[in-house]
Coordinates of C-alpha atoms in Angstrom, one line a residue:
X1 CA 5.1 22.4 30.1
X2 CA 3.7 19.9 27.7
X3 CA 1.8 17.0 29.3
X4 CA 4.0 14.0 30.1
X5 CA 7.2 15.9 30.3
X6 CA 7.1 16.9 34.0
X7 CA 8.0 13.5 35.2
X8 CA 11.4 13.6 33.6
X9 CA 14.5 15.6 34.8
X10 CA 14.1 19.3 34.0
X11 CA 17.5 19.4 32.3
X12 CA 16.0 17.2 29.6
X13 CA 12.3 17.9 29.6
X14 CA 12.6 21.7 29.4
X15 CA 14.5 21.5 26.1
X16 CA 11.9 19.1 24.6
X17 CA 9.2 21.6 25.7
X18 CA 11.1 24.5 24.0
X19 CA 11.5 22.4 20.8
X20 CA 7.8 21.6 20.6
X21 CA 7.0 25.3 21.1
X22 CA 9.5 26.1 18.3
X23 CA 7.7 23.7 16.0
X24 CA 4.4 25.4 16.7
X25 CA 5.3 29.1 16.7
X26 CA 8.1 29.3 14.2
X27 CA 7.8 26.2 12.0
X28 CA 4.0 26.2 11.9
X29 CA 3.7 22.4 12.4
X30 CA 0.2 21.0 12.8
X31 CA -1.0 20.1 16.3
X32 CA -1.2 16.4 15.2
X33 CA 2.5 16.4 14.1
X34 CA 3.5 18.1 17.3
X35 CA 1.6 15.5 19.3
X36 CA 3.4 12.7 17.4
X37 CA 6.8 14.3 17.9
X38 CA 5.9 14.8 21.6
X39 CA 5.1 11.1 22.0
X40 CA 8.3 10.0 20.3
X41 CA 10.5 12.4 22.5
X42 CA 8.7 11.2 25.6
X43 CA 9.7 7.7 24.7
X44 CA 13.3 8.8 24.2
X45 CA 13.2 10.6 27.6
X46 CA 12.0 7.4 29.2
X47 CA 14.8 5.4 27.6
X48 CA 17.4 7.9 28.6
X49 CA 16.0 8.0 32.2
X50 CA 16.2 4.2 32.3
X51 CA 19.8 4.4 31.2
X52 CA 20.5 7.2 33.7
X53 CA 21.6 9.7 31.0
X54 CA 20.7 13.1 32.4
X55 CA 22.3 15.5 30.0
X56 CA 21.9 15.8 26.2
X57 CA 25.7 16.2 25.9
X58 CA 26.0 12.6 27.3
X59 CA 23.8 11.1 24.6
X60 CA 26.1 9.0 22.3
X61 CA 25.2 7.7 18.8
X62 CA 25.4 4.1 20.0
X63 CA 22.8 4.9 22.7
X64 CA 20.4 6.2 20.0
X65 CA 21.1 3.1 17.8
X66 CA 20.2 0.8 20.7
X67 CA 17.0 2.9 21.2
X68 CA 16.0 2.5 17.6
X69 CA 16.7 -1.2 17.7
X70 CA 13.9 -1.6 20.2
X71 CA 11.4 -0.5 17.6
X72 CA 12.8 -3.0 15.1
X73 CA 12.7 -5.8 17.7
X74 CA 9.1 -4.8 18.5
X75 CA 8.2 -5.3 14.9
X76 CA 7.4 -1.7 14.0
X77 CA 7.1 -1.0 10.3
X78 CA 9.7 1.0 8.5
X79 CA 7.5 4.0 8.0
X80 CA 6.6 4.1 11.7
X81 CA 10.3 4.0 12.6
X82 CA 11.0 6.7 10.1
X83 CA 8.5 9.0 11.8
X84 CA 10.3 8.4 15.1
X85 CA 13.6 9.2 13.5
X86 CA 12.3 12.4 12.0
X87 CA 11.3 13.7 15.4
X88 CA 14.6 12.8 17.0
X89 CA 16.8 14.1 14.2
X90 CA 14.9 17.4 14.2
X91 CA 15.2 17.7 17.9
X92 CA 19.0 17.2 18.0
X93 CA 19.4 19.6 15.1
X94 CA 17.5 22.1 17.2
X95 CA 19.8 21.5 20.2
X96 CA 22.9 21.9 18.0
X97 CA 21.6 25.1 16.6
X98 CA 21.0 26.4 20.1
X99 CA 24.5 25.3 21.0
X100 CA 23.2 23.0 23.7
X101 CA 25.3 20.1 22.3
X102 CA 28.6 20.0 20.6
X103 CA 27.8 17.4 18.0
X104 CA 24.6 15.7 16.7
X105 CA 24.4 12.1 17.9
X106 CA 21.5 11.4 15.6
X107 CA 23.4 12.3 12.4
X108 CA 24.5 8.7 11.7
X109 CA 21.1 7.2 12.4
X110 CA 19.9 5.6 9.1
X111 CA 16.2 5.5 8.1
X112 CA 15.0 2.0 7.4
X113 CA 14.4 1.3 3.8
X114 CA 10.8 1.5 2.8
X115 CA 9.4 -1.6 1.1
X116 CA 9.0 -0.7 -2.6
X117 CA 5.5 -1.7 -3.4
X118 CA 5.0 -2.1 -7.1
X119 CA 1.6 -1.4 -8.5
X120 CA -0.5 -4.4 -9.5
X121 CA -0.4 -5.2 -13.1
X122 CA -3.4 -6.0 -15.3
X123 CA -3.4 -9.4 -17.0
X124 CA -3.2 -10.0 -20.8
X125 CA -6.9 -10.4 -21.1
X126 CA -7.6 -7.1 -19.4
X127 CA -5.1 -5.4 -21.6
X128 CA -6.9 -6.9 -24.6
X129 CA -10.2 -5.6 -23.2
X130 CA -8.8 -2.1 -22.8
X131 CA -7.4 -1.9 -26.3
X132 CA -10.1 -3.8 -28.2
X133 CA -12.1 -1.0 -29.7
X134 CA -12.5 0.5 -33.2
X135 CA -11.9 4.3 -33.2
X136 CA -14.8 6.4 -34.5
X137 CA -13.0 9.8 -34.6
X138 CA -9.6 11.5 -34.5
X139 CA -9.4 11.7 -30.7
X140 CA -10.1 7.9 -30.5
X141 CA -7.5 7.1 -33.1
X142 CA -5.0 9.2 -31.1
X143 CA -5.9 7.5 -27.8
X144 CA -5.6 4.0 -29.3
X145 CA -2.2 4.8 -30.7
X146 CA -1.1 6.2 -27.3
X147 CA -2.2 3.2 -25.3
X148 CA -1.0 0.7 -27.8
X149 CA 2.5 2.3 -27.8
X150 CA 2.4 2.6 -24.0
X151 CA 1.9 -1.1 -23.5
X152 CA 3.9 -2.2 -26.6
X153 CA 7.1 -0.5 -25.5
X154 CA 6.8 0.0 -21.8
X155 CA 7.3 3.7 -21.8
X156 CA 7.2 6.1 -18.9
X157 CA 4.4 8.7 -18.9
X158 CA 6.8 11.6 -19.4
X159 CA 8.5 9.7 -22.3
X160 CA 5.3 9.2 -24.1
X161 CA 4.2 12.8 -23.7
X162 CA 7.6 14.1 -25.0
X163 CA 7.8 12.0 -28.1
X164 CA 8.2 13.8 -31.4
X165 CA 7.3 12.3 -34.8
X166 CA 11.0 12.2 -35.8
X167 CA 11.6 9.7 -33.0
X168 CA 9.2 7.2 -34.6
X169 CA 10.5 4.8 -37.3
X170 CA 7.4 3.0 -38.4
X171 CA 9.0 1.2 -41.3
X172 CA 11.6 -0.4 -38.9
X173 CA 9.0 -0.5 -36.1
X174 CA 11.2 1.3 -33.7
X175 CA 11.0 4.3 -31.5
X176 CA 13.9 6.4 -30.0
X177 CA 13.0 7.3 -26.4
X178 CA 14.7 9.9 -24.3
X179 CA 14.4 8.8 -20.7
X180 CA 15.7 10.0 -17.3
X181 CA 18.9 11.9 -17.4
X182 CA 18.5 12.4 -21.1
X183 CA 19.5 8.8 -21.8
X184 CA 18.2 7.5 -25.1
X185 CA 17.2 4.0 -25.9
X186 CA 15.9 2.3 -29.0
X187 CA 12.7 0.2 -28.5
X188 CA 10.8 -2.2 -30.7
X189 CA 7.2 -1.1 -31.6
X190 CA 4.8 -4.0 -31.8
X191 CA 2.6 -4.6 -34.8
X192 CA -0.6 -3.6 -33.1
X193 CA 1.0 -0.3 -31.9
X194 CA 2.6 0.3 -35.3
X195 CA -0.8 -0.2 -37.0
X196 CA -2.5 2.2 -34.5
X197 CA 0.2 4.8 -35.0
X198 CA -0.1 4.6 -38.7
X199 CA -3.8 5.2 -38.5
X200 CA -3.3 8.2 -36.1
X201 CA -0.6 9.8 -38.3
X202 CA -3.0 9.8 -41.2
X203 CA -5.3 12.0 -39.1
X204 CA -2.8 13.9 -37.0
X205 CA -2.8 17.0 -39.2
X206 CA -6.4 17.6 -38.3
X207 CA -5.2 18.7 -34.8
X208 CA -1.8 20.1 -35.8
X209 CA -2.9 23.6 -36.5
X210 CA 0.4 25.0 -35.0
X211 CA 2.7 22.8 -37.0
X212 CA 4.4 21.3 -33.9
X213 CA 6.7 18.3 -33.8
X214 CA 4.9 16.4 -31.0
X215 CA 3.7 12.9 -31.9
X216 CA 0.6 13.2 -29.8
X217 CA -1.4 16.4 -30.0
X218 CA -4.5 17.7 -28.1
X219 CA -7.6 18.8 -29.8
X220 CA -6.4 22.4 -29.3
X221 CA -3.3 21.8 -31.3
X222 CA -0.8 21.6 -28.4
X223 CA 1.5 18.8 -27.3
X224 CA -0.7 16.5 -25.1
X225 CA 0.1 16.8 -21.4
X226 CA 0.8 14.0 -19.0
X227 CA -2.4 15.0 -17.1
X228 CA -4.4 14.7 -20.3
X229 CA -2.9 11.2 -21.0
X230 CA -3.9 10.1 -17.5
X231 CA -7.4 11.4 -18.0
X232 CA -7.8 9.6 -21.3
X233 CA -6.6 6.3 -19.9
X234 CA -9.0 6.7 -17.0
X235 CA -11.8 7.4 -19.6
X236 CA -11.0 4.3 -21.6
X237 CA -10.8 2.1 -18.5
X238 CA -14.4 3.0 -17.6
X239 CA -15.6 2.9 -21.2
X240 CA -14.2 -0.6 -21.7
X241 CA -15.6 -1.8 -18.5
X242 CA -12.4 -2.9 -16.7
X243 CA -13.0 -3.8 -13.0
X244 CA -9.7 -2.3 -11.8
X245 CA -8.4 1.2 -12.3
X246 CA -5.7 1.6 -15.0
X247 CA -3.1 4.3 -14.9
X248 CA 0.0 4.9 -17.1
X249 CA 2.5 3.3 -14.7
X250 CA 0.2 0.2 -14.4
X251 CA 0.5 -0.2 -18.2
X252 CA 4.3 0.1 -18.0
X253 CA 4.4 -2.4 -15.1
X254 CA 2.1 -4.8 -16.9
X255 CA 4.5 -4.6 -20.0
X256 CA 7.4 -5.5 -17.8
X257 CA 5.6 -8.3 -15.9
X258 CA 4.2 -9.9 -19.1
X259 CA 7.6 -9.7 -20.8
X260 CA 9.4 -11.2 -17.9
X261 CA 6.9 -14.0 -17.4
X262 CA 7.1 -15.0 -21.0
X263 CA 10.8 -14.6 -21.6
X264 CA 12.5 -15.0 -18.3
X265 CA 15.2 -12.6 -19.6
X266 CA 15.6 -10.0 -16.9
X267 CA 18.5 -8.3 -18.6
X268 CA 16.4 -7.8 -21.8
X269 CA 13.5 -6.3 -19.8
X270 CA 15.9 -4.0 -17.9
X271 CA 17.1 -2.8 -21.3
X272 CA 13.7 -2.2 -22.6
X273 CA 12.5 -0.3 -19.5
X274 CA 15.6 1.9 -19.5
X275 CA 16.4 1.5 -15.8
X276 CA 18.6 4.1 -14.3
X277 CA 21.6 1.9 -13.7
X278 CA 22.1 1.5 -17.4
X279 CA 24.2 4.4 -18.8
X280 CA 23.8 5.7 -22.3
X281 CA 27.2 4.3 -23.4
X282 CA 26.6 0.9 -22.0
X283 CA 23.1 0.5 -23.3
X284 CA 24.1 -2.1 -26.0
X285 CA 27.3 -3.4 -24.4
X286 CA 25.9 -6.7 -23.0
X287 CA 22.8 -7.0 -25.1
X288 CA 22.4 -5.7 -28.7
X289 CA 19.2 -4.5 -30.2
X290 CA 18.8 -7.5 -32.4
X291 CA 18.6 -9.7 -29.3
X292 CA 16.1 -7.3 -27.7
X293 CA 13.9 -7.5 -30.8
X294 CA 14.0 -11.3 -30.9
X295 CA 13.1 -11.4 -27.2
X296 CA 10.3 -8.9 -27.8
X297 CA 8.8 -10.8 -30.8
X298 CA 9.0 -14.1 -28.9
X299 CA 7.5 -12.9 -25.7
X300 CA 5.2 -9.8 -26.0
X301 CA 1.5 -10.9 -26.1
X302 CA 0.6 -8.5 -28.9
X303 CA 3.7 -9.3 -31.0
X304 CA 2.7 -13.0 -31.1
X305 CA -0.8 -12.4 -32.5
X306 CA -1.8 -11.5 -36.0
X307 CA -3.7 -8.3 -36.7
X308 CA -6.8 -10.1 -38.1
X309 CA -7.6 -11.8 -34.8

């Protein structure tokens, strides 16, 4: 018998012991996870003993909800409560599988929503510091074009990596992006990004030995991977002497933050980011592209500056 279980009624504690053994021998759970599950289930046993519930078949959903509410009242964080719920839900599924209960009373327990922590953005001066360099070779021209487009249009990492040259309209300063769920959106390209892309396209053929359609190509002639993009941004963060780490999503988040701070137009920023709740057919229903372009030109830090600064 696992430590701490002996003090509870055998009708309950023995099943907990069997469950913990099952996790170890059949599921291969780590000793740390099993100890955490054991602590949670001992807390549950204590609560049920307090309520004089001596059989698993007598445990009702409302009983479990009251037990979970104690954690909320005690001020436990959502992730801690989620760990407790994982242990309990797994245990009752085990009992159901073993036909020791007729229904799972934990089935309707909802996991508390985790607070969504957005990454910190970098300010406009830090973005300028990151992008303020004159390329010396083809790789550097490519990197500058990638980072300028990233920040200019607020792309996702996967969207940037999957871009083909046909999706870029430099004359119109637009790019067609295929996002999540194969949803397409038309985005403005800022003048700094357009200039960097033009310089890269002049040199792109040096890498394009396989004649591929990818906009951004590795030195070996393949479509650049998301991992390579991450590494190049990390490289430039260090080379440009930024104090904080910069990664692709931080550039996207900085784009959104700076646009929203300048424009106050949440709807426009949602359109530009291509959030999942905007379907392909509704993408221009409430806000046409001309308005997006006007908001962009009015608000984006690198759209308001001239190239000779």
